[in-house]
Amino acid sequence: MSNHSFRFPKPPLMDVSKLQHQNKRKVWFLSLILFFIASTLLIITSTFSTSSLLRAYAFSRRRISPRAAAKPRPKFVESKLRVTETSKEPIPRIAYLISGSRGDCESLKRALRALYHPRNQYVVHLDLEATAEERMELARFTAEEPSFAAVGNVRTIVRANLVTYRGPTMVSNTLHAAAVLLRHGGAWDWFINLSASDYPLVTQDDLLHVFSTVPRDFNFIEHTSDIGWKEWHRAKPVIIDPGLYSLEKSDVFWVTEKRSMPSAYRLFTGSAWMMLSRQFIEYSLFGWDNLPRITLMYYSNFLSSPEGYFHTVICNADEFKNTTVNHDLHFISWDNPPKQHPHFLTTDHFDRMVGSNAPFARKFGNNEPVLDRIDSELLGKSSPDVFVPGGWFRGEGEMIVSGNGTELRPGPGAERLKKLITGLLSAQDFRRTQCA
């Protein structure tokens, strides 16, 4: 062995700059790998999310009908408000409001008996001026009368309203009764407002028989846009009806300021007594285009608003202005020019009443003798305390309530009424007088 020891060769010194360059390449390569991994995960997640959305969209497309997808339903309450379709029943049904005040209880009961028919609906009302005893007597009568109880078509407004003559509370009372009839009265075709001083000149069999052939969207309402002297005496003055806020009945009073005529709608005036279609009553209560409410607020300060409110609403509503028949179906004896109150009718007016062919007349005093003559000669009644004979009632002891009153026995009154209605609907100026 050599005396010299073996020595490993020294490694060459590494270039520092080269080492730093290699380290940077490693860091860059590692960052690139991490970027590709994150991008891949992001793409996969997006793909699954998009697929889920597409599947959900496709599923919703399958569930939505093409019609609904093409035209989405509006989110307004007005879209749910529609007038009821006219009845297809061959015989119509009438809804009556019969109202009165102090001292009218017996007259109201007599009028109700003369107007009663099991097909119809009735609301009776004595206002707050009537005594509590009168209102209780009316409620007892409607509850205990066997025919009313058997059919269930007579309702008494127990919580009485305060009604001011010539004031808007007469309109609110009419709307109240109409609302009660819509809610509880079932199916009916026309609404008629009467007072205890009104009385029929034809039987209900006569009335239902004739109106079986009349279009049920027609509204019998006497009206005109020629308000004349009423512009200065009723439209421009501003009145306050105490019945809107007081429990004590008193007359309306005037405000000193005057107002101008409305420009948003035309004013119409006419008779306070009318026969209105169910469709128009629904419109007046629901008012989906707001005209009835705006007009009601205007007429809350209008003298004798019952002679203008419904007339103005119907003639400014495009949906109803061509459904009017310019007649109130009443015989009324007026002064010429007419004053605020019509004449009380007596036997001297009997022939004129019959000759008018109208189904109703007013104004009658309590137990006026001419009412007995109407009972015996026009209605076939033997007494004020019995019902009018007809298909549902053959006389005392032979009452037929079953069958819902579909059997009618029209008499001479039907011929008179038919002559009136035919003349109104066939007149050459029928269309020309609609809301003119």
CSV table of C-alpha atoms in Angstrom, one decimal:
chain,number,residue,atom,x,y,z
A,1,MET,CA,0.0,0.0,0.0
A,2,SER,CA,1.3,3.3,-0.9
A,3,ASN,CA,2.2,5.6,1.8
A,4,HIS,CA,0.0,8.3,0.3
A,5,SER,CA,-3.7,8.3,1.6
A,6,PHE,CA,-6.5,8.3,-0.9
A,7,ARG,CA,-8.5,11.6,-1.0
A,8,PHE,CA,-11.9,12.2,-2.6
A,9,PRO,CA,-12.0,14.9,-5.1
A,10,LYS,CA,-13.7,18.2,-4.0
A,11,PRO,CA,-17.1,18.8,-5.6
A,12,PRO,CA,-17.1,21.8,-7.9
A,13,LEU,CA,-18.5,24.9,-6.4
A,14,MET,CA,-22.2,25.5,-7.5
A,15,ASP,CA,-23.1,28.6,-9.2
A,16,VAL,CA,-25.4,30.6,-6.9
A,17,SER,CA,-27.2,32.4,-9.7
A,18,LYS,CA,-28.0,29.0,-11.4
A,19,LEU,CA,-29.4,27.7,-8.2
A,20,GLN,CA,-31.8,30.6,-7.8
A,21,HIS,CA,-33.0,30.2,-11.4
A,22,GLN,CA,-33.8,26.5,-10.8
A,23,ASN,CA,-35.8,27.4,-7.6
A,24,LYS,CA,-37.9,29.9,-9.5
A,25,ARG,CA,-38.7,27.3,-12.2
A,26,LYS,CA,-39.9,24.9,-9.5
A,27,VAL,CA,-42.1,27.6,-7.9
A,28,TRP,CA,-43.6,28.6,-11.3
A,29,PHE,CA,-44.2,25.0,-12.3
A,30,LEU,CA,-46.0,24.3,-9.0
A,31,SER,CA,-48.1,27.5,-9.4
A,32,LEU,CA,-49.1,26.4,-12.9
A,33,ILE,CA,-50.1,22.9,-11.6
A,34,LEU,CA,-52.3,24.5,-8.9
A,35,PHE,CA,-53.9,26.9,-11.3
A,36,PHE,CA,-54.9,24.0,-13.7
A,37,ILE,CA,-56.3,22.1,-10.8
A,38,ALA,CA,-58.4,25.0,-9.5
A,39,SER,CA,-59.6,25.8,-13.1
A,40,THR,CA,-60.6,22.2,-13.6
A,41,LEU,CA,-62.6,22.2,-10.4
A,42,LEU,CA,-64.3,25.5,-11.3
A,43,ILE,CA,-65.3,24.3,-14.8
A,44,ILE,CA,-66.7,21.0,-13.3
A,45,THR,CA,-68.8,22.9,-10.7
A,46,SER,CA,-70.1,25.4,-13.3
A,47,THR,CA,-71.0,22.6,-15.6
A,48,PHE,CA,-73.1,20.8,-13.0
A,49,SER,CA,-74.8,24.0,-11.9
A,50,THR,CA,-75.7,25.0,-15.4
A,51,SER,CA,-77.0,21.5,-16.1
A,52,SER,CA,-79.2,21.8,-13.0
A,53,LEU,CA,-80.5,25.2,-14.0
A,54,LEU,CA,-81.3,23.9,-17.5
A,55,ARG,CA,-83.1,20.9,-16.2
A,56,ALA,CA,-85.1,23.1,-13.8
A,57,TYR,CA,-85.9,25.5,-16.6
A,58,ALA,CA,-86.9,22.7,-18.9
A,59,PHE,CA,-89.1,21.2,-16.1
A,60,SER,CA,-90.8,24.5,-15.5
A,61,ARG,CA,-91.4,24.9,-19.2
A,62,ARG,CA,-93.2,21.6,-19.2
A,63,ARG,CA,-95.4,22.6,-16.3
A,64,ILE,CA,-96.4,26.0,-17.7
A,65,SER,CA,-98.9,25.9,-20.5
A,66,PRO,CA,-97.9,27.7,-23.7
A,67,ARG,CA,-100.8,30.1,-23.3
A,68,ALA,CA,-99.7,31.1,-19.8
A,69,ALA,CA,-96.0,31.4,-20.8
A,70,ALA,CA,-96.9,33.6,-23.7
A,71,LYS,CA,-99.2,35.9,-21.7
A,72,PRO,CA,-98.5,35.9,-17.9
A,73,ARG,CA,-101.6,36.7,-15.8
A,74,PRO,CA,-101.6,40.3,-14.4
A,75,LYS,CA,-101.1,40.6,-10.7
A,76,PHE,CA,-104.0,43.1,-10.1
A,77,VAL,CA,-107.1,42.4,-8.1
A,78,GLU,CA,-109.2,43.8,-11.0
A,79,SER,CA,-108.4,40.7,-13.0
A,80,LYS,CA,-110.3,38.6,-10.5
A,81,LEU,CA,-113.4,40.8,-10.6
A,82,ARG,CA,-115.9,39.8,-13.3
A,83,VAL,CA,-119.6,40.4,-13.5
A,84,THR,CA,-121.8,37.3,-13.1
A,85,GLU,CA,-123.0,35.8,-16.3
A,86,THR,CA,-126.7,36.2,-16.9
A,87,SER,CA,-128.9,33.3,-15.8
A,88,LYS,CA,-130.0,30.7,-18.2
A,89,GLU,CA,-133.2,29.9,-16.3
A,90,PRO,CA,-136.3,30.4,-18.3
A,91,ILE,CA,-138.0,32.3,-15.5
A,92,PRO,CA,-136.1,35.2,-13.9
A,93,ARG,CA,-135.8,36.1,-10.2
A,94,ILE,CA,-136.2,39.5,-8.8
A,95,ALA,CA,-134.5,41.0,-5.7
A,96,TYR,CA,-136.5,43.6,-3.8
A,97,LEU,CA,-135.6,46.3,-1.3
A,98,ILE,CA,-138.7,47.6,0.5
A,99,SER,CA,-137.9,50.4,2.9
A,100,GLY,CA,-139.8,52.7,5.3
A,101,SER,CA,-139.6,55.0,8.2
A,102,ARG,CA,-141.7,55.9,11.3
A,103,GLY,CA,-145.3,54.8,11.0
A,104,ASP,CA,-144.7,52.6,7.9
A,105,CYS,CA,-144.6,49.2,9.5
A,106,GLU,CA,-148.1,48.1,8.5
A,107,SER,CA,-147.8,49.6,5.0
A,108,LEU,CA,-144.5,47.8,4.5
A,109,LYS,CA,-146.1,44.5,5.6
A,110,ARG,CA,-149.0,45.0,3.2
A,111,ALA,CA,-146.7,45.8,0.3
A,112,LEU,CA,-144.5,42.7,1.1
A,113,ARG,CA,-147.5,40.4,1.0
A,114,ALA,CA,-148.6,41.9,-2.4
A,115,LEU,CA,-145.1,41.5,-3.8
A,116,TYR,CA,-144.2,38.1,-2.4
A,117,HIS,CA,-143.2,35.2,-4.6
A,118,PRO,CA,-141.0,32.2,-3.6
A,119,ARG,CA,-138.7,32.7,-6.6
A,120,ASN,CA,-137.8,36.2,-5.5
A,121,GLN,CA,-135.5,37.6,-2.7
A,122,TYR,CA,-136.5,40.4,-0.3
A,123,VAL,CA,-134.8,42.8,2.1
A,124,VAL,CA,-137.0,45.0,4.2
A,125,HIS,CA,-135.8,47.9,6.3
A,126,LEU,CA,-137.3,50.4,8.7
A,127,ASP,CA,-134.9,53.2,9.4
A,128,LEU,CA,-133.8,54.6,12.8
A,129,GLU,CA,-136.6,57.1,12.8
A,130,ALA,CA,-139.0,54.2,13.2
A,131,THR,CA,-139.6,53.2,16.8
A,132,ALA,CA,-138.0,50.1,18.3
A,133,GLU,CA,-141.4,48.6,18.6
A,134,GLU,CA,-142.1,49.0,14.9
A,135,ARG,CA,-138.7,47.4,13.9
A,136,MET,CA,-139.3,44.5,16.4
A,137,GLU,CA,-142.8,44.0,14.9
A,138,LEU,CA,-141.4,43.8,11.4
A,139,ALA,CA,-138.7,41.4,12.4
A,140,ARG,CA,-141.3,39.2,14.2
A,141,PHE,CA,-143.6,39.2,11.2
A,142,THR,CA,-140.8,38.2,8.7
A,143,ALA,CA,-139.6,35.5,11.1
A,144,GLU,CA,-142.9,33.9,12.0
A,145,GLU,CA,-144.8,34.0,8.6
A,146,PRO,CA,-144.9,30.3,7.5
A,147,SER,CA,-144.2,31.0,3.9
A,148,PHE,CA,-141.2,33.2,4.5
A,149,ALA,CA,-139.8,30.7,7.0
A,150,ALA,CA,-140.3,27.8,4.6
A,151,VAL,CA,-138.5,29.4,1.7
A,152,GLY,CA,-136.1,31.6,3.6
A,153,ASN,CA,-136.1,34.5,1.1
A,154,VAL,CA,-137.1,37.4,3.3
A,155,ARG,CA,-134.5,39.2,5.4
A,156,THR,CA,-135.0,42.1,7.8
A,157,ILE,CA,-132.1,44.6,8.3
A,158,VAL,CA,-132.2,44.6,12.1
A,159,ARG,CA,-129.4,47.0,12.6
A,160,ALA,CA,-131.2,49.9,11.1
A,161,ASN,CA,-129.7,52.7,9.1
A,162,LEU,CA,-130.4,56.4,9.5
A,163,VAL,CA,-131.8,57.6,6.2
A,164,THR,CA,-132.2,61.3,5.5
A,165,TYR,CA,-134.7,62.2,2.9
A,166,ARG,CA,-133.0,63.9,-0.1
A,167,GLY,CA,-129.6,62.9,1.3
A,168,PRO,CA,-126.9,60.4,0.2
A,169,THR,CA,-127.8,58.1,3.0
A,170,MET,CA,-130.7,56.9,0.8
A,171,VAL,CA,-128.1,55.8,-1.7
A,172,SER,CA,-125.9,54.1,0.9
A,173,ASN,CA,-129.0,52.3,2.3
A,174,THR,CA,-129.8,51.0,-1.2
A,175,LEU,CA,-126.2,49.8,-1.7
A,176,HIS,CA,-126.3,48.1,1.7
A,177,ALA,CA,-129.5,46.2,0.8
A,178,ALA,CA,-128.0,45.2,-2.6
A,179,ALA,CA,-124.8,44.0,-0.8
A,180,VAL,CA,-127.0,41.8,1.5
A,181,LEU,CA,-128.8,40.4,-1.4
A,182,LEU,CA,-125.6,39.6,-3.3
A,183,ARG,CA,-124.1,37.8,-0.3
A,184,HIS,CA,-127.2,36.0,1.0
A,185,GLY,CA,-129.8,36.1,-1.8
A,186,GLY,CA,-128.4,33.4,-4.1
A,187,ALA,CA,-129.1,33.7,-7.8
A,188,TRP,CA,-131.3,36.7,-8.9
A,189,ASP,CA,-131.5,38.7,-12.1
A,190,TRP,CA,-132.8,42.2,-11.3
A,191,PHE,CA,-132.8,44.5,-8.3
A,192,ILE,CA,-135.9,46.7,-7.6
A,193,ASN,CA,-136.0,49.4,-4.9
A,194,LEU,CA,-139.4,50.3,-3.5
A,195,SER,CA,-140.7,52.2,-0.4
A,196,ALA,CA,-143.6,51.3,1.9
A,197,SER,CA,-145.6,53.9,-0.1
A,198,ASP,CA,-145.2,51.9,-3.3
A,199,TYR,CA,-147.7,49.2,-4.4
A,200,PRO,CA,-147.8,46.8,-7.3
A,201,LEU,CA,-150.4,47.1,-10.1
A,202,VAL,CA,-149.7,43.6,-11.5
A,203,THR,CA,-149.1,40.2,-9.9
A,204,GLN,CA,-145.6,38.7,-9.5
A,205,ASP,CA,-146.7,35.9,-11.9
A,206,ASP,CA,-147.5,38.7,-14.4
A,207,LEU,CA,-144.1,40.3,-13.9
A,208,LEU,CA,-142.0,37.2,-14.0
A,209,HIS,CA,-143.9,36.0,-17.1
A,210,VAL,CA,-143.3,39.2,-19.1
A,211,PHE,CA,-139.7,39.6,-18.0
A,212,SER,CA,-138.9,36.0,-19.0
A,213,THR,CA,-138.5,37.4,-22.6
A,214,VAL,CA,-136.5,40.6,-21.7
A,215,PRO,CA,-132.7,40.6,-22.0
A,216,ARG,CA,-131.4,40.3,-18.4
A,217,ASP,CA,-128.7,42.8,-18.8
A,218,PHE,CA,-131.2,45.6,-19.4
A,219,ASN,CA,-131.5,48.3,-16.8
A,220,PHE,CA,-134.8,50.2,-16.4
A,221,ILE,CA,-133.8,53.6,-15.2
A,222,GLU,CA,-135.4,56.9,-16.2
A,223,HIS,CA,-132.6,59.4,-17.0
A,224,THR,CA,-131.5,62.5,-18.9
A,225,SER,CA,-128.3,64.6,-19.2
A,226,ASP,CA,-130.5,67.7,-19.5
A,227,ILE,CA,-130.4,68.6,-15.8
A,228,GLY,CA,-131.7,72.1,-16.4
A,229,TRP,CA,-132.5,74.0,-13.1
A,230,LYS,CA,-130.9,71.1,-11.1
A,231,GLU,CA,-127.5,72.5,-12.1
A,232,TRP,CA,-128.0,75.6,-9.9
A,233,HIS,CA,-130.2,74.0,-7.2
A,234,ARG,CA,-128.6,70.6,-6.8
A,235,ALA,CA,-125.2,70.2,-8.5
A,236,LYS,CA,-123.5,73.4,-7.6
A,237,PRO,CA,-124.6,73.8,-4.0
A,238,VAL,CA,-122.8,71.7,-1.4
A,239,ILE,CA,-124.9,70.0,1.2
A,240,ILE,CA,-124.1,67.9,4.3
A,241,ASP,CA,-126.3,65.0,5.3
A,242,PRO,CA,-126.3,64.6,9.1
A,243,GLY,CA,-127.2,61.0,8.7
A,244,LEU,CA,-123.5,60.4,7.8
A,245,TYR,CA,-122.4,61.1,11.3
A,246,SER,CA,-125.4,61.5,13.7
A,247,LEU,CA,-127.9,59.2,15.3
A,248,GLU,CA,-130.5,61.9,15.3
A,249,LYS,CA,-132.5,62.5,12.2
A,250,SER,CA,-132.5,66.0,10.8
A,251,ASP,CA,-132.7,67.7,7.4
A,252,VAL,CA,-129.7,68.4,5.2
A,253,PHE,CA,-127.9,71.7,5.5
A,254,TRP,CA,-126.1,73.8,2.9
A,255,VAL,CA,-122.5,75.0,2.8
A,256,THR,CA,-122.0,78.6,1.7
A,257,GLU,CA,-119.4,77.8,-1.0
A,258,LYS,CA,-120.5,76.6,-4.4
A,259,ARG,CA,-118.6,74.2,-6.7
A,260,SER,CA,-118.2,73.9,-10.4
A,261,MET,CA,-119.7,71.2,-12.6
A,262,PRO,CA,-117.5,68.0,-12.9
A,263,SER,CA,-115.3,67.6,-16.0
A,264,ALA,CA,-114.3,64.0,-15.5
A,265,TYR,CA,-117.8,62.7,-16.2
A,266,ARG,CA,-121.3,63.9,-17.3
A,267,LEU,CA,-124.1,64.3,-14.8
A,268,PHE,CA,-127.4,62.6,-15.4
A,269,THR,CA,-130.6,62.8,-13.4
A,270,GLY,CA,-133.9,61.0,-13.3
A,271,SER,CA,-136.2,58.9,-11.1
A,272,ALA,CA,-135.0,57.5,-7.8
A,273,TRP,CA,-137.0,54.3,-8.5
A,274,MET,CA,-135.4,51.7,-10.9
A,275,MET,CA,-134.9,48.1,-11.9
A,276,LEU,CA,-131.2,47.3,-12.2
A,277,SER,CA,-129.5,44.2,-13.6
A,278,ARG,CA,-127.4,42.1,-11.3
A,279,GLN,CA,-124.4,42.8,-13.4
A,280,PHE,CA,-124.7,46.6,-12.9
A,281,ILE,CA,-125.3,46.1,-9.2
A,282,GLU,CA,-122.1,44.1,-8.9
A,283,TYR,CA,-120.3,46.9,-10.8
A,284,SER,CA,-121.7,49.5,-8.5
A,285,LEU,CA,-120.5,47.7,-5.4
A,286,PHE,CA,-117.1,46.4,-6.7
A,287,GLY,CA,-116.3,49.3,-9.0
A,288,TRP,CA,-113.3,47.7,-10.6
A,289,ASP,CA,-112.5,50.9,-12.6
A,290,ASN,CA,-113.2,53.1,-9.6
A,291,LEU,CA,-115.9,55.2,-11.3
A,292,PRO,CA,-118.7,54.2,-8.9
A,293,ARG,CA,-116.6,55.2,-5.8
A,294,ILE,CA,-115.5,58.5,-7.3
A,295,THR,CA,-119.1,59.3,-8.2
A,296,LEU,CA,-120.4,58.2,-4.8
A,297,MET,CA,-118.0,60.6,-3.1
A,298,TYR,CA,-119.2,63.4,-5.4
A,299,TYR,CA,-122.8,62.7,-4.7
A,300,SER,CA,-122.3,62.6,-0.9
A,301,ASN,CA,-122.7,66.4,-1.1
A,302,PHE,CA,-125.4,66.4,-3.7
A,303,LEU,CA,-129.0,67.3,-2.9
A,304,SER,CA,-131.4,64.4,-3.8
A,305,SER,CA,-128.5,62.2,-4.7
A,306,PRO,CA,-130.8,59.1,-5.3
A,307,GLU,CA,-132.1,61.0,-8.4
A,308,GLY,CA,-128.6,61.1,-9.9
A,309,TYR,CA,-126.1,58.7,-8.5
A,310,PHE,CA,-126.9,55.5,-10.4
A,311,HIS,CA,-127.9,57.4,-13.5
A,312,THR,CA,-124.5,59.1,-13.7
A,313,VAL,CA,-122.6,55.9,-13.0
A,314,ILE,CA,-124.4,53.8,-15.6
A,315,CYS,CA,-124.2,56.4,-18.3
A,316,ASN,CA,-120.5,57.1,-17.9
A,317,ALA,CA,-119.6,53.4,-17.9
A,318,ASP,CA,-118.9,52.1,-21.4
A,319,GLU,CA,-119.8,48.6,-20.3
A,320,PHE,CA,-123.4,49.6,-19.3
A,321,LYS,CA,-124.4,52.8,-21.0
A,322,ASN,CA,-126.0,50.8,-23.9
A,323,THR,CA,-128.1,48.7,-21.5
A,324,THR,CA,-130.5,51.4,-20.3
A,325,VAL,CA,-134.2,51.6,-20.9
A,326,ASN,CA,-135.5,55.1,-20.2
A,327,HIS,CA,-138.4,54.2,-17.9
A,328,ASP,CA,-138.8,53.7,-14.1
A,329,LEU,CA,-141.7,51.2,-14.4
A,330,HIS,CA,-143.8,53.4,-12.1
A,331,PHE,CA,-147.0,55.4,-12.4
A,332,ILE,CA,-146.4,58.7,-10.5
A,333,SER,CA,-148.7,61.8,-10.6
A,334,TRP,CA,-146.6,65.0,-10.6
A,335,ASP,CA,-147.4,68.7,-10.8
A,336,ASN,CA,-146.3,70.3,-14.0
A,337,PRO,CA,-143.5,71.4,-13.6
A,338,PRO,CA,-142.8,68.6,-11.1
A,339,LYS,CA,-142.2,69.6,-7.5
A,340,GLN,CA,-140.3,67.7,-4.8
A,341,HIS,CA,-143.2,65.5,-3.8
A,342,PRO,CA,-145.6,63.7,-6.1
A,343,HIS,CA,-149.4,63.6,-5.4
A,344,PHE,CA,-150.8,61.0,-3.1
A,345,LEU,CA,-152.8,58.6,-5.2
A,346,THR,CA,-156.5,58.0,-4.6
A,347,THR,CA,-159.4,56.3,-6.4
A,348,ASP,CA,-159.5,59.3,-8.7
A,349,HIS,CA,-156.2,58.1,-10.2
A,350,PHE,CA,-157.2,54.4,-10.6
A,351,ASP,CA,-158.1,54.5,-14.3
A,352,ARG,CA,-154.9,56.4,-15.1
A,353,MET,CA,-152.9,53.9,-13.1
A,354,VAL,CA,-154.3,51.0,-15.1
A,355,GLY,CA,-154.0,52.8,-18.4
A,356,SER,CA,-150.3,53.5,-17.8
A,357,ASN,CA,-149.5,49.7,-18.0
A,358,ALA,CA,-146.9,50.3,-15.3
A,359,PRO,CA,-146.2,47.4,-12.8
A,360,PHE,CA,-145.9,49.8,-9.8
A,361,ALA,CA,-147.4,53.0,-8.6
A,362,ARG,CA,-146.6,55.6,-5.9
A,363,LYS,CA,-147.3,57.4,-3.6
A,364,PHE,CA,-150.0,55.9,-1.4
A,365,GLY,CA,-151.1,56.9,2.1
A,366,ASN,CA,-151.5,54.3,4.9
A,367,ASN,CA,-154.6,52.2,4.2
A,368,GLU,CA,-155.7,54.4,1.3
A,369,PRO,CA,-159.1,53.0,0.0
A,370,VAL,CA,-157.7,52.7,-3.5
A,371,LEU,CA,-155.3,50.0,-2.3
A,372,ASP,CA,-158.4,47.8,-1.6
A,373,ARG,CA,-159.6,48.4,-5.1
A,374,ILE,CA,-156.2,47.4,-6.5
A,375,ASP,CA,-156.2,44.3,-4.4
A,376,SER,CA,-159.6,43.1,-5.6
A,377,GLU,CA,-159.6,44.3,-9.2
A,378,LEU,CA,-155.9,44.0,-10.3
A,379,LEU,CA,-154.3,41.5,-7.9
A,380,GLY,CA,-157.2,39.1,-7.1
A,381,LYS,CA,-156.7,39.5,-3.3
A,382,SER,CA,-159.6,39.2,-1.0
A,383,SER,CA,-157.9,40.9,2.0
A,384,PRO,CA,-154.7,42.9,2.7
A,385,ASP,CA,-153.5,40.1,5.0
A,386,VAL,CA,-153.3,37.4,2.3
A,387,PHE,CA,-150.9,36.7,-0.5
A,388,VAL,CA,-151.7,37.3,-4.2
A,389,PRO,CA,-153.0,34.1,-5.8
A,390,GLY,CA,-150.8,32.6,-8.5
A,391,GLY,CA,-149.1,29.4,-9.6
A,392,TRP,CA,-147.5,29.0,-6.1
A,393,PHE,CA,-150.6,30.1,-4.1
A,394,ARG,CA,-154.1,29.0,-5.0
A,395,GLY,CA,-155.8,30.7,-2.1
A,396,GLU,CA,-156.1,30.2,1.6
A,397,GLY,CA,-155.4,26.6,2.7
A,398,GLU,CA,-153.8,25.7,-0.7
A,399,MET,CA,-150.2,27.0,-0.6
A,400,ILE,CA,-147.7,25.4,-2.9
A,401,VAL,CA,-144.1,26.4,-1.9
A,402,SER,CA,-142.3,23.4,-3.4
A,403,GLY,CA,-141.1,23.5,-6.9
A,404,ASN,CA,-139.5,26.9,-6.3
A,405,GLY,CA,-142.4,28.8,-7.9
A,406,THR,CA,-141.7,27.7,-11.4
A,407,GLU,CA,-145.5,27.4,-12.3
A,408,LEU,CA,-146.8,30.8,-13.3
A,409,ARG,CA,-150.4,31.9,-13.8
A,410,PRO,CA,-150.3,35.3,-15.6
A,411,GLY,CA,-153.5,37.3,-15.8
A,412,PRO,CA,-154.7,40.5,-17.4
A,413,GLY,CA,-151.9,42.4,-15.8
A,414,ALA,CA,-149.4,40.5,-17.9
A,415,GLU,CA,-151.0,41.8,-21.1
A,416,ARG,CA,-150.8,45.4,-19.9
A,417,LEU,CA,-147.2,45.1,-18.8
A,418,LYS,CA,-146.3,43.3,-22.1
A,419,LYS,CA,-147.7,46.3,-24.0
A,420,LEU,CA,-145.6,48.7,-22.0
A,421,ILE,CA,-142.3,46.7,-22.4
A,422,THR,CA,-142.9,46.0,-26.1
A,423,GLY,CA,-143.5,49.6,-26.7
A,424,LEU,CA,-140.4,50.7,-24.8
A,425,LEU,CA,-138.1,48.2,-26.6
A,426,SER,CA,-139.5,48.6,-30.1
A,427,ALA,CA,-139.7,52.4,-30.1
A,428,GLN,CA,-137.7,54.0,-32.9
A,429,ASP,CA,-135.9,56.3,-30.5
A,430,PHE,CA,-135.1,53.4,-28.0
A,431,ARG,CA,-131.3,53.6,-28.8
A,432,ARG,CA,-131.3,57.3,-29.2
A,433,THR,CA,-132.6,57.9,-25.7
A,434,GLN,CA,-130.0,55.7,-24.0
A,435,CYS,CA,-127.8,58.0,-21.9
A,436,ALA,CA,-128.7,61.0,-24.1
